[in-house]
Each structure stands twice: as C-alpha cells, then as structure tokens.
Amino acid sequence: MSVVKINVLTVPAEQRETLEKRFAARAHAVENSDGFEWFELLRPVEGTDTYLVYTRWRDEESFQAWMEGPRKSAHQGTGTGAGEGEERPKPAASGSTLWSFEVVQQAAPKNA
C-alpha cells in the first residue's frame, strides 16, 4: 500500500511568501516521478509557524528513487534559478523534520 511523507517545515512569518513562491516555481518537479501519487503544501492558519509538505508515493522505493534523483538535483541548485557561480538562496525554513506513514485505510467520496 502507499506511503506518505510529510516534511514539517518551521517557517518564520517573514519567510512564508518566499517559501510559497519557491514551491510554486517548481510545482511540477515531482509530478512525473515514477510512483508519485499526490502533493500538497499546507499553510498554517493559526497558532503555529509550521508548514506541512504532504507527498504520497506508491511505495518506499519510489520515494527513495525521487530523493536520490530529481529532489537531490533540485536542492543542489539545478533549476532553482541560481546560475553557475551564483550563490544559492538561503532556505526559507529554519527547521525541517520528515514524518513517514503507511496508508492502512482510505476513503473517497461515494459520488466522486
């Protein structure tokens, strides 16, 4: 069954717009990855500075293949807008934790 990865990002209020713009700029970077099923960037509404980056994968192997391929390239500067010799932009998040889950039950609207 599918696996869910939730990246928990601590984002100071002054960096929220920066974080959201960076995600929007690479919105389609993960969509063609083998085994990818879903993505959501969740903005906090009240009482926290924590964003959640929700991704769902066919299996752990698909997630790991993405981590070692497209994700690694994106986070090393490829496609981030930083040209050769240019300094990479500073992270918008001040902290990050990865949560992992297996999907054991799921439901969808009956009339969908």
PDB file of N, CA and C in Angstrom:
ATOM      1  N   MET A   1       0.841  -1.183   0.000  1.00  0.00           N
ATOM      2  CA  MET A   1       0.000   0.000   0.000  1.00  0.00           C
ATOM      3  C   MET A   1       0.888   1.249   0.000  1.00  0.00           C
ATOM      4  N   SER A   2       0.309   2.377  -0.313  1.00  0.00           N
ATOM      5  CA  SER A   2       1.024   3.646  -0.441  1.00  0.00           C
ATOM      6  C   SER A   2       1.719   4.067   0.850  1.00  0.00           C
ATOM      7  N   VAL A   3       2.734   4.938   0.671  1.00  0.00           N
ATOM      8  CA  VAL A   3       3.399   5.558   1.816  1.00  0.00           C
ATOM      9  C   VAL A   3       3.229   7.076   1.699  1.00  0.00           C
ATOM     10  N   VAL A   4       3.149   7.722   2.858  1.00  0.00           N
ATOM     11  CA  VAL A   4       3.004   9.163   2.938  1.00  0.00           C
ATOM     12  C   VAL A   4       4.241   9.721   3.620  1.00  0.00           C
ATOM     13  N   LYS A   5       4.769  10.772   3.052  1.00  0.00           N
ATOM     14  CA  LYS A   5       5.902  11.500   3.635  1.00  0.00           C
ATOM     15  C   LYS A   5       5.432  12.924   3.895  1.00  0.00           C
ATOM     16  N   ILE A   6       5.607  13.376   5.125  1.00  0.00           N
ATOM     17  CA  ILE A   6       5.222  14.735   5.491  1.00  0.00           C
ATOM     18  C   ILE A   6       6.468  15.449   5.992  1.00  0.00           C
ATOM     19  N   ASN A   7       6.879  16.462   5.247  1.00  0.00           N
ATOM     20  CA  ASN A   7       8.014  17.275   5.646  1.00  0.00           C
ATOM     21  C   ASN A   7       7.459  18.429   6.475  1.00  0.00           C
ATOM     22  N   VAL A   8       7.865  18.503   7.732  1.00  0.00           N
ATOM     23  CA  VAL A   8       7.389  19.514   8.666  1.00  0.00           C
ATOM     24  C   VAL A   8       8.407  20.652   8.661  1.00  0.00           C
ATOM     25  N   LEU A   9       7.997  21.815   8.145  1.00  0.00           N
ATOM     26  CA  LEU A   9       8.906  22.949   7.988  1.00  0.00           C
ATOM     27  C   LEU A   9       8.546  24.075   8.947  1.00  0.00           C
ATOM     28  N   THR A  10       9.519  24.526   9.707  1.00  0.00           N
ATOM     29  CA  THR A  10       9.340  25.702  10.544  1.00  0.00           C
ATOM     30  C   THR A  10       9.691  26.912   9.698  1.00  0.00           C
ATOM     31  N   VAL A  11       8.699  27.790   9.487  1.00  0.00           N
ATOM     32  CA  VAL A  11       8.891  28.926   8.587  1.00  0.00           C
ATOM     33  C   VAL A  11       8.502  30.220   9.311  1.00  0.00           C
ATOM     34  N   PRO A  12       9.480  31.082   9.580  1.00  0.00           N
ATOM     35  CA  PRO A  12       9.159  32.374  10.204  1.00  0.00           C
ATOM     36  C   PRO A  12       8.189  33.163   9.330  1.00  0.00           C
ATOM     37  N   ALA A  13       7.347  33.969   9.939  1.00  0.00           N
ATOM     38  CA  ALA A  13       6.319  34.728   9.219  1.00  0.00           C
ATOM     39  C   ALA A  13       6.894  35.517   8.039  1.00  0.00           C
ATOM     40  N   GLU A  14       8.071  36.097   8.207  1.00  0.00           N
ATOM     41  CA  GLU A  14       8.647  36.922   7.134  1.00  0.00           C
ATOM     42  C   GLU A  14       9.152  36.088   5.957  1.00  0.00           C
ATOM     43  N   GLN A  15       9.192  34.748   6.108  1.00  0.00           N
ATOM     44  CA  GLN A  15       9.668  33.872   5.030  1.00  0.00           C
ATOM     45  C   GLN A  15       8.552  33.096   4.337  1.00  0.00           C
ATOM     46  N   ARG A  16       7.315  33.244   4.814  1.00  0.00           N
ATOM     47  CA  ARG A  16       6.202  32.475   4.242  1.00  0.00           C
ATOM     48  C   ARG A  16       6.046  32.701   2.736  1.00  0.00           C
ATOM     49  N   GLU A  17       6.023  33.948   2.326  1.00  0.00           N
ATOM     50  CA  GLU A  17       5.848  34.263   0.908  1.00  0.00           C
ATOM     51  C   GLU A  17       6.991  33.677   0.080  1.00  0.00           C
ATOM     52  N   THR A  18       8.203  33.769   0.584  1.00  0.00           N
ATOM     53  CA  THR A  18       9.366  33.212  -0.107  1.00  0.00           C
ATOM     54  C   THR A  18       9.213  31.704  -0.286  1.00  0.00           C
ATOM     55  N   LEU A  19       8.843  31.010   0.789  1.00  0.00           N
ATOM     56  CA  LEU A  19       8.662  29.556   0.717  1.00  0.00           C
ATOM     57  C   LEU A  19       7.603  29.195  -0.324  1.00  0.00           C
ATOM     58  N   GLU A  20       6.465  29.847  -0.270  1.00  0.00           N
ATOM     59  CA  GLU A  20       5.374  29.532  -1.188  1.00  0.00           C
ATOM     60  C   GLU A  20       5.754  29.812  -2.643  1.00  0.00           C
ATOM     61  N   LYS A  21       6.479  30.895  -2.875  1.00  0.00           N
ATOM     62  CA  LYS A  21       6.932  31.210  -4.235  1.00  0.00           C
ATOM     63  C   LYS A  21       7.907  30.155  -4.743  1.00  0.00           C
ATOM     64  N   ARG A  22       8.791  29.687  -3.875  1.00  0.00           N
ATOM     65  CA  ARG A  22       9.753  28.661  -4.293  1.00  0.00           C
ATOM     66  C   ARG A  22       9.048  27.361  -4.640  1.00  0.00           C
ATOM     67  N   PHE A  23       8.064  26.979  -3.849  1.00  0.00           N
ATOM     68  CA  PHE A  23       7.309  25.766  -4.173  1.00  0.00           C
ATOM     69  C   PHE A  23       6.540  25.957  -5.481  1.00  0.00           C
ATOM     70  N   ALA A  24       5.939  27.121  -5.684  1.00  0.00           N
ATOM     71  CA  ALA A  24       5.190  27.379  -6.916  1.00  0.00           C
ATOM     72  C   ALA A  24       6.111  27.317  -8.134  1.00  0.00           C
ATOM     73  N   ALA A  25       7.336  27.788  -7.996  1.00  0.00           N
ATOM     74  CA  ALA A  25       8.289  27.802  -9.105  1.00  0.00           C
ATOM     75  C   ALA A  25       8.682  26.393  -9.544  1.00  0.00           C
ATOM     76  N   ARG A  26       8.612  25.433  -8.620  1.00  0.00           N
ATOM     77  CA  ARG A  26       8.932  24.063  -9.003  1.00  0.00           C
ATOM     78  C   ARG A  26       7.734  23.140  -8.808  1.00  0.00           C
ATOM     79  N   ALA A  27       6.556  23.690  -9.031  1.00  0.00           N
ATOM     80  CA  ALA A  27       5.306  22.965  -8.783  1.00  0.00           C
ATOM     81  C   ALA A  27       5.232  21.628  -9.513  1.00  0.00           C
ATOM     82  N   HIS A  28       5.815  21.535 -10.671  1.00  0.00           N
ATOM     83  CA  HIS A  28       5.677  20.310 -11.457  1.00  0.00           C
ATOM     84  C   HIS A  28       6.911  19.412 -11.380  1.00  0.00           C
ATOM     85  N   ALA A  29       7.837  19.727 -10.502  1.00  0.00           N
ATOM     86  CA  ALA A  29       9.094  18.976 -10.430  1.00  0.00           C
ATOM     87  C   ALA A  29       8.905  17.525 -10.016  1.00  0.00           C
ATOM     88  N   VAL A  30       7.883  17.224  -9.265  1.00  0.00           N
ATOM     89  CA  VAL A  30       7.702  15.874  -8.742  1.00  0.00           C
ATOM     90  C   VAL A  30       6.655  15.072  -9.523  1.00  0.00           C
ATOM     91  N   GLU A  31       5.797  15.739 -10.265  1.00  0.00           N
ATOM     92  CA  GLU A  31       4.629  15.103 -10.861  1.00  0.00           C
ATOM     93  C   GLU A  31       4.924  13.943 -11.800  1.00  0.00           C
ATOM     94  N   ASN A  32       6.045  13.951 -12.483  1.00  0.00           N
ATOM     95  CA  ASN A  32       6.352  12.881 -13.427  1.00  0.00           C
ATOM     96  C   ASN A  32       7.239  11.790 -12.842  1.00  0.00           C
ATOM     97  N   SER A  33       7.474  11.847 -11.544  1.00  0.00           N
ATOM     98  CA  SER A  33       8.319  10.840 -10.905  1.00  0.00           C
ATOM     99  C   SER A  33       7.571   9.514 -10.791  1.00  0.00           C
ATOM    100  N   ASP A  34       8.259   8.440 -11.104  1.00  0.00           N
ATOM    101  CA  ASP A  34       7.661   7.110 -11.017  1.00  0.00           C
ATOM    102  C   ASP A  34       7.208   6.839  -9.586  1.00  0.00           C
ATOM    103  N   GLY A  35       5.978   6.426  -9.423  1.00  0.00           N
ATOM    104  CA  GLY A  35       5.448   6.092  -8.112  1.00  0.00           C
ATOM    105  C   GLY A  35       4.840   7.255  -7.354  1.00  0.00           C
ATOM    106  N   PHE A  36       4.964   8.478  -7.880  1.00  0.00           N
ATOM    107  CA  PHE A  36       4.376   9.643  -7.224  1.00  0.00           C
ATOM    108  C   PHE A  36       2.865   9.591  -7.350  1.00  0.00           C
ATOM    109  N   GLU A  37       2.149   9.892  -6.246  1.00  0.00           N
ATOM    110  CA  GLU A  37       0.689   9.853  -6.261  1.00  0.00           C
ATOM    111  C   GLU A  37       0.026  11.190  -5.904  1.00  0.00           C
ATOM    112  N   TRP A  38       0.633  11.994  -5.008  1.00  0.00           N
ATOM    113  CA  TRP A  38      -0.053  13.209  -4.559  1.00  0.00           C
ATOM    114  C   TRP A  38       0.918  14.168  -3.878  1.00  0.00           C
ATOM    115  N   PHE A  39       0.626  15.462  -3.965  1.00  0.00           N
ATOM    116  CA  PHE A  39       1.391  16.504  -3.291  1.00  0.00           C
ATOM    117  C   PHE A  39       0.438  17.573  -2.781  1.00  0.00           C
ATOM    118  N   GLU A  40       0.717  18.097  -1.586  1.00  0.00           N
ATOM    119  CA  GLU A  40       0.018  19.266  -1.061  1.00  0.00           C
ATOM    120  C   GLU A  40       0.986  20.058  -0.189  1.00  0.00           C
ATOM    121  N   LEU A  41       0.974  21.381  -0.356  1.00  0.00           N
ATOM    122  CA  LEU A  41       1.692  22.286   0.542  1.00  0.00           C
ATOM    123  C   LEU A  41       0.625  22.888   1.448  1.00  0.00           C
ATOM    124  N   LEU A  42       0.733  22.637   2.762  1.00  0.00           N
ATOM    125  CA  LEU A  42      -0.269  23.077   3.718  1.00  0.00           C
ATOM    126  C   LEU A  42       0.255  24.247   4.533  1.00  0.00           C
ATOM    127  N   ARG A  43      -0.424  25.402   4.404  1.00  0.00           N
ATOM    128  CA  ARG A  43      -0.059  26.625   5.115  1.00  0.00           C
ATOM    129  C   ARG A  43      -0.764  26.637   6.477  1.00  0.00           C
ATOM    130  N   PRO A  44      -0.046  26.990   7.545  1.00  0.00           N
ATOM    131  CA  PRO A  44      -0.697  27.082   8.853  1.00  0.00           C
ATOM    132  C   PRO A  44      -1.708  28.228   8.878  1.00  0.00           C
ATOM    133  N   VAL A  45      -2.794  28.007   9.579  1.00  0.00           N
ATOM    134  CA  VAL A  45      -3.851  29.018   9.647  1.00  0.00           C
ATOM    135  C   VAL A  45      -3.728  29.851  10.908  1.00  0.00           C
ATOM    136  N   GLU A  46      -3.430  29.208  12.019  1.00  0.00           N
ATOM    137  CA  GLU A  46      -3.341  29.965  13.270  1.00  0.00           C
ATOM    138  C   GLU A  46      -2.481  29.229  14.286  1.00  0.00           C
ATOM    139  N   GLY A  47      -1.780  29.998  15.096  1.00  0.00           N
ATOM    140  CA  GLY A  47      -1.083  29.464  16.247  1.00  0.00           C
ATOM    141  C   GLY A  47       0.186  28.672  16.005  1.00  0.00           C
ATOM    142  N   THR A  48       0.718  28.657  14.781  1.00  0.00           N
ATOM    143  CA  THR A  48       1.945  27.914  14.533  1.00  0.00           C
ATOM    144  C   THR A  48       2.687  28.512  13.332  1.00  0.00           C
ATOM    145  N   ASP A  49       3.970  28.247  13.254  1.00  0.00           N
ATOM    146  CA  ASP A  49       4.758  28.664  12.105  1.00  0.00           C
ATOM    147  C   ASP A  49       5.204  27.437  11.304  1.00  0.00           C
ATOM    148  N   THR A  50       4.431  26.357  11.409  1.00  0.00           N
ATOM    149  CA  THR A  50       4.775  25.085  10.790  1.00  0.00           C
ATOM    150  C   THR A  50       3.965  24.834   9.523  1.00  0.00           C
ATOM    151  N   TYR A  51       4.666  24.707   8.410  1.00  0.00           N
ATOM    152  CA  TYR A  51       4.069  24.266   7.147  1.00  0.00           C
ATOM    153  C   TYR A  51       4.225  22.756   7.055  1.00  0.00           C
ATOM    154  N   LEU A  52       3.295  22.088   6.372  1.00  0.00           N
ATOM    155  CA  LEU A  52       3.411  20.665   6.108  1.00  0.00           C
ATOM    156  C   LEU A  52       3.475  20.468   4.595  1.00  0.00           C
ATOM    157  N   VAL A  53       4.454  19.679   4.162  1.00  0.00           N
ATOM    158  CA  VAL A  53       4.579  19.314   2.757  1.00  0.00           C
ATOM    159  C   VAL A  53       4.209  17.837   2.683  1.00  0.00           C
ATOM    160  N   TYR A  54       3.024  17.566   2.131  1.00  0.00           N
ATOM    161  CA  TYR A  54       2.462  16.214   2.096  1.00  0.00           C
ATOM    162  C   TYR A  54       2.716  15.605   0.725  1.00  0.00           C
ATOM    163  N   THR A  55       3.374  14.455   0.696  1.00  0.00           N
ATOM    164  CA  THR A  55       3.502  13.702  -0.549  1.00  0.00           C
ATOM    165  C   THR A  55       3.103  12.265  -0.292  1.00  0.00           C
ATOM    166  N   ARG A  56       2.531  11.661  -1.328  1.00  0.00           N
ATOM    167  CA  ARG A  56       2.103  10.253  -1.244  1.00  0.00           C
ATOM    168  C   ARG A  56       2.757   9.509  -2.397  1.00  0.00           C
ATOM    169  N   TRP A  57       3.265   8.312  -2.082  1.00  0.00           N
ATOM    170  CA  TRP A  57       4.038   7.513  -3.035  1.00  0.00           C
ATOM    171  C   TRP A  57       3.510   6.080  -3.084  1.00  0.00           C
ATOM    172  N   ARG A  58       3.692   5.440  -4.221  1.00  0.00           N
ATOM    173  CA  ARG A  58       3.276   4.040  -4.391  1.00  0.00           C
ATOM    174  C   ARG A  58       3.936   3.142  -3.350  1.00  0.00           C
ATOM    175  N   ASP A  59       5.228   3.411  -3.085  1.00  0.00           N
ATOM    176  CA  ASP A  59       5.986   2.599  -2.132  1.00  0.00           C
ATOM    177  C   ASP A  59       7.238   3.362  -1.699  1.00  0.00           C
ATOM    178  N   GLU A  60       7.910   2.844  -0.705  1.00  0.00           N
ATOM    179  CA  GLU A  60       9.123   3.481  -0.169  1.00  0.00           C
ATOM    180  C   GLU A  60      10.208   3.593  -1.236  1.00  0.00           C
ATOM    181  N   GLU A  61      10.323   2.584  -2.094  1.00  0.00           N
ATOM    182  CA  GLU A  61      11.351   2.589  -3.138  1.00  0.00           C
ATOM    183  C   GLU A  61      11.157   3.762  -4.104  1.00  0.00           C
ATOM    184  N   SER A  62       9.917   4.073  -4.447  1.00  0.00           N
ATOM    185  CA  SER A  62       9.642   5.206  -5.342  1.00  0.00           C
ATOM    186  C   SER A  62      10.072   6.518  -4.699  1.00  0.00           C
ATOM    187  N   PHE A  63       9.767   6.673  -3.415  1.00  0.00           N
ATOM    188  CA  PHE A  63      10.163   7.887  -2.700  1.00  0.00           C
ATOM    189  C   PHE A  63      11.687   8.006  -2.654  1.00  0.00           C
ATOM    190  N   GLN A  64      12.364   6.916  -2.325  1.00  0.00           N
ATOM    191  CA  GLN A  64      13.828   6.948  -2.233  1.00  0.00           C
ATOM    192  C   GLN A  64      14.471   7.248  -3.585  1.00  0.00           C
ATOM    193  N   ALA A  65      13.899   6.711  -4.661  1.00  0.00           N
ATOM    194  CA  ALA A  65      14.429   6.989  -6.006  1.00  0.00           C
ATOM    195  C   ALA A  65      14.300   8.477  -6.326  1.00  0.00           C
ATOM    196  N   TRP A  66      13.180   9.094  -5.946  1.00  0.00           N
ATOM    197  CA  TRP A  66      12.999  10.528  -6.157  1.00  0.00           C
ATOM    198  C   TRP A  66      13.985  11.318  -5.301  1.00  0.00           C
ATOM    199  N   MET A  67      14.176  10.895  -4.054  1.00  0.00           N
ATOM    200  CA  MET A  67      15.107  11.590  -3.150  1.00  0.00           C
ATOM    201  C   MET A  67      16.526  11.596  -3.712  1.00  0.00           C
ATOM    202  N   GLU A  68      16.928  10.490  -4.324  1.00  0.00           N
ATOM    203  CA  GLU A  68      18.293  10.376  -4.843  1.00  0.00           C
ATOM    204  C   GLU A  68      18.459  10.947  -6.242  1.00  0.00           C
ATOM    205  N   GLY A  69      17.355  11.221  -6.921  1.00  0.00           N
ATOM    206  CA  GLY A  69      17.422  11.748  -8.277  1.00  0.00           C
ATOM    207  C   GLY A  69      16.941  13.177  -8.358  1.00  0.00           C
ATOM    208  N   PRO A  70      15.684  13.375  -8.803  1.00  0.00           N
ATOM    209  CA  PRO A  70      15.164  14.735  -9.033  1.00  0.00           C
ATOM    210  C   PRO A  70      15.213  15.657  -7.819  1.00  0.00           C
ATOM    211  N   ARG A  71      14.892  15.170  -6.637  1.00  0.00           N
ATOM    212  CA  ARG A  71      14.898  16.020  -5.452  1.00  0.00           C
ATOM    213  C   ARG A  71      16.305  16.483  -5.123  1.00  0.00           C
ATOM    214  N   LYS A  72      17.250  15.575  -5.214  1.00  0.00           N
ATOM    215  CA  LYS A  72      18.640  15.916  -4.897  1.00  0.00           C
ATOM    216  C   LYS A  72      19.154  16.993  -5.859  1.00  0.00           C
ATOM    217  N   SER A  73      18.839  16.854  -7.134  1.00  0.00           N
ATOM    218  CA  SER A  73      19.255  17.848  -8.130  1.00  0.00           C
ATOM    219  C   SER A  73      18.635  19.203  -7.836  1.00  0.00           C
ATOM    220  N   ALA A  74      17.337  19.218  -7.507  1.00  0.00           N
ATOM    221  CA  ALA A  74      16.639  20.479  -7.241  1.00  0.00           C
ATOM    222  C   ALA A  74      17.222  21.189  -6.031  1.00  0.00           C
ATOM    223  N   HIS A  75      17.590  20.440  -5.013  1.00  0.00           N
ATOM    224  CA  HIS A  75      18.097  21.057  -3.791  1.00  0.00           C
ATOM    225  C   HIS A  75      19.591  21.374  -3.849  1.00  0.00           C
ATOM    226  N   GLN A  76      20.261  20.926  -4.908  1.00  0.00           N
ATOM    227  CA  GLN A  76      21.673  21.272  -5.072  1.00  0.00           C
ATOM    228  C   GLN A  76      21.849  22.460  -6.004  1.00  0.00           C
ATOM    229  N   GLY A  77      20.718  23.033  -6.453  1.00  0.00           N
ATOM    230  CA  GLY A  77      20.826  24.241  -7.269  1.00  0.00           C
ATOM    231  C   GLY A  77      20.315  24.094  -8.673  1.00  0.00           C
ATOM    232  N   THR A  78      20.186  22.872  -9.197  1.00  0.00           N
ATOM    233  CA  THR A  78      19.695  22.694 -10.553  1.00  0.00           C
ATOM    234  C   THR A  78      18.246  23.130 -10.634  1.00  0.00           C
ATOM    235  N   GLY A  79      17.944  24.077 -11.487  1.00  0.00           N
ATOM    236  CA  GLY A  79      16.567  24.528 -11.683  1.00  0.00           C
ATOM    237  C   GLY A  79      16.051  25.450 -10.593  1.00  0.00           C
ATOM    238  N   THR A  80      16.909  25.976  -9.745  1.00  0.00           N
ATOM    239  CA  THR A  80      16.437  26.851  -8.674  1.00  0.00           C
ATOM    240  C   THR A  80      16.530  28.319  -9.046  1.00  0.00           C
ATOM    241  N   GLY A  81      17.108  28.586 -10.208  1.00  0.00           N
ATOM    242  CA  GLY A  81      17.265  29.983 -10.596  1.00  0.00           C
ATOM    243  C   GLY A  81      18.656  30.494 -10.309  1.00  0.00           C
ATOM    244  N   ALA A  82      19.448  29.750  -9.573  1.00  0.00           N
ATOM    245  CA  ALA A  82      20.826  30.146  -9.295  1.00  0.00           C
ATOM    246  C   ALA A  82      21.696  29.673 -10.454  1.00  0.00           C
ATOM    247  N   GLY A  83      22.331  30.588 -11.106  1.00  0.00           N
ATOM    248  CA  GLY A  83      23.205  30.231 -12.208  1.00  0.00           C
ATOM    249  C   GLY A  83      24.555  29.754 -11.703  1.00  0.00           C
ATOM    250  N   GLU A  84      25.360  29.269 -12.623  1.00  0.00           N
ATOM    251  CA  GLU A  84      26.676  28.780 -12.242  1.00  0.00           C
ATOM    252  C   GLU A  84      27.490  29.910 -11.644  1.00  0.00           C
ATOM    253  N   GLY A  85      28.082  29.661 -10.501  1.00  0.00           N
ATOM    254  CA  GLY A  85      28.885  30.660  -9.829  1.00  0.00           C
ATOM    255  C   GLY A  85      28.072  31.587  -8.941  1.00  0.00           C
ATOM    256  N   GLU A  86      26.741  31.501  -9.033  1.00  0.00           N
ATOM    257  CA  GLU A  86      25.893  32.344  -8.188  1.00  0.00           C
ATOM    258  C   GLU A  86      25.641  31.647  -6.857  1.00  0.00           C
ATOM    259  N   GLU A  87      25.453  32.453  -5.833  1.00  0.00           N
ATOM    260  CA  GLU A  87      25.168  31.919  -4.511  1.00  0.00           C
ATOM    261  C   GLU A  87      23.729  31.432  -4.456  1.00  0.00           C
ATOM    262  N   ARG A  88      23.538  30.246  -3.890  1.00  0.00           N
ATOM    263  CA  ARG A  88      22.174  29.716  -3.726  1.00  0.00           C
ATOM    264  C   ARG A  88      21.422  30.564  -2.715  1.00  0.00           C
ATOM    265  N   PRO A  89      20.107  30.730  -2.912  1.00  0.00           N
ATOM    266  CA  PRO A  89      19.329  31.486  -1.938  1.00  0.00           C
ATOM    267  C   PRO A  89      19.289  30.752  -0.595  1.00  0.00           C
ATOM    268  N   LYS A  90      19.179  31.522   0.469  1.00  0.00           N
ATOM    269  CA  LYS A  90      19.105  30.926   1.807  1.00  0.00           C
ATOM    270  C   LYS A  90      17.770  30.218   1.975  1.00  0.00           C
ATOM    271  N   PRO A  91      17.741  29.145   2.765  1.00  0.00           N
ATOM    272  CA  PRO A  91      16.482  28.437   2.993  1.00  0.00           C
ATOM    273  C   PRO A  91      15.444  29.348   3.638  1.00  0.00           C
ATOM    274  N   ALA A  92      14.185  29.158   3.243  1.00  0.00           N
ATOM    275  CA  ALA A  92      13.088  29.916   3.846  1.00  0.00           C
ATOM    276  C   ALA A  92      12.693  29.304   5.184  1.00  0.00           C
ATOM    277  N   ALA A  93      12.919  28.009   5.335  1.00  0.00           N
ATOM    278  CA  ALA A  93      12.567  27.317   6.579  1.00  0.00           C
ATOM    279  C   ALA A  93      13.756  27.325   7.521  1.00  0.00           C
ATOM    280  N   SER A  94      13.456  27.435   8.806  1.00  0.00           N
ATOM    281  CA  SER A  94      14.531  27.414   9.799  1.00  0.00           C
ATOM    282  C   SER A  94      14.698  26.033  10.426  1.00  0.00           C
ATOM    283  N   GLY A  95      13.829  25.102  10.082  1.00  0.00           N
ATOM    284  CA  GLY A  95      13.919  23.742  10.592  1.00  0.00           C
ATOM    285  C   GLY A  95      13.083  22.813   9.742  1.00  0.00           C
ATOM    286  N   SER A  96      13.449  21.521   9.735  1.00  0.00           N
ATOM    287  CA  SER A  96      12.738  20.547   8.916  1.00  0.00           C
ATOM    288  C   SER A  96      12.800  19.174   9.573  1.00  0.00           C
ATOM    289  N   THR A  97      11.670  18.488   9.593  1.00  0.00           N
ATOM    290  CA  THR A  97      11.578  17.112  10.097  1.00  0.00           C
ATOM    291  C   THR A  97      10.753  16.320   9.105  1.00  0.00           C
ATOM    292  N   LEU A  98      11.141  15.068   8.822  1.00  0.00           N
ATOM    293  CA  LEU A  98      10.391  14.222   7.904  1.00  0.00           C
ATOM    294  C   LEU A  98       9.648  13.153   8.680  1.00  0.00           C
ATOM    295  N   TRP A  99       8.322  13.122   8.509  1.00  0.00           N
ATOM    296  CA  TRP A  99       7.488  12.085   9.102  1.00  0.00           C
ATOM    297  C   TRP A  99       7.147  11.077   8.011  1.00  0.00           C
ATOM    298  N   SER A 100       7.094   9.791   8.351  1.00  0.00           N
ATOM    299  CA  SER A 100       6.761   8.738   7.394  1.00  0.00           C
ATOM    300  C   SER A 100       5.595   7.904   7.912  1.00  0.00           C
ATOM    301  N   PHE A 101       4.673   7.575   7.012  1.00  0.00           N
ATOM    302  CA  PHE A 101       3.497   6.787   7.360  1.00  0.00           C
ATOM    303  C   PHE A 101       3.188   5.786   6.264  1.00  0.00           C
ATOM    304  N   GLU A 102       2.543   4.685   6.622  1.00  0.00           N
ATOM    305  CA  GLU A 102       1.967   3.767   5.654  1.00  0.00           C
ATOM    306  C   GLU A 102       0.462   3.983   5.664  1.00  0.00           C
ATOM    307  N   VAL A 103      -0.149   3.965   4.498  1.00  0.00           N
ATOM    308  CA  VAL A 103      -1.603   4.111   4.409  1.00  0.00           C
ATOM    309  C   VAL A 103      -2.218   2.752   4.724  1.00  0.00           C
ATOM    310  N   VAL A 104      -3.028   2.692   5.772  1.00  0.00           N
ATOM    311  CA  VAL A 104      -3.669   1.426   6.144  1.00  0.00           C
ATOM    312  C   VAL A 104      -5.167   1.442   5.854  1.00  0.00           C
ATOM    313  N   GLN A 105      -5.752   2.625   5.733  1.00  0.00           N
ATOM    314  CA  GLN A 105      -7.154   2.765   5.339  1.00  0.00           C
ATOM    315  C   GLN A 105      -7.290   4.044   4.544  1.00  0.00           C
ATOM    316  N   GLN A 106      -8.242   4.050   3.620  1.00  0.00           N
ATOM    317  CA  GLN A 106      -8.519   5.260   2.865  1.00  0.00           C
ATOM    318  C   GLN A 106      -9.977   5.252   2.429  1.00  0.00           C
ATOM    319  N   ALA A 107     -10.504   6.412   2.138  1.00  0.00           N
ATOM    320  CA  ALA A 107     -11.871   6.556   1.669  1.00  0.00           C
ATOM    321  C   ALA A 107     -11.931   7.737   0.714  1.00  0.00           C
ATOM    322  N   ALA A 108     -12.867   7.681  -0.193  1.00  0.00           N
ATOM    323  CA  ALA A 108     -13.115   8.773  -1.136  1.00  0.00           C
ATOM    324  C   ALA A 108     -14.621   9.033  -1.136  1.00  0.00           C
ATOM    325  N   PRO A 109     -15.024  10.217  -1.557  1.00  0.00           N
ATOM    326  CA  PRO A 109     -16.457  10.471  -1.630  1.00  0.00           C
ATOM    327  C   PRO A 109     -17.154   9.430  -2.517  1.00  0.00           C
ATOM    328  N   LYS A 110     -18.300   8.979  -2.117  1.00  0.00           N
ATOM    329  CA  LYS A 110     -19.020   7.930  -2.880  1.00  0.00           C
ATOM    330  C   LYS A 110     -19.476   8.404  -4.244  1.00  0.00           C
ATOM    331  N   ASN A 111     -19.775   9.698  -4.384  1.00  0.00           N
ATOM    332  CA  ASN A 111     -20.288  10.221  -5.654  1.00  0.00           C
ATOM    333  C   ASN A 111     -19.214  10.853  -6.525  1.00  0.00           C
ATOM    334  N   ALA A 112     -17.960  10.581  -6.225  1.00  0.00           N
ATOM    335  CA  ALA A 112     -16.871  11.198  -6.983  1.00  0.00           C
ATOM    336  C   ALA A 112     -16.616  10.468  -8.286  1.00  0.00           C
TER     337      ALA A 112
END
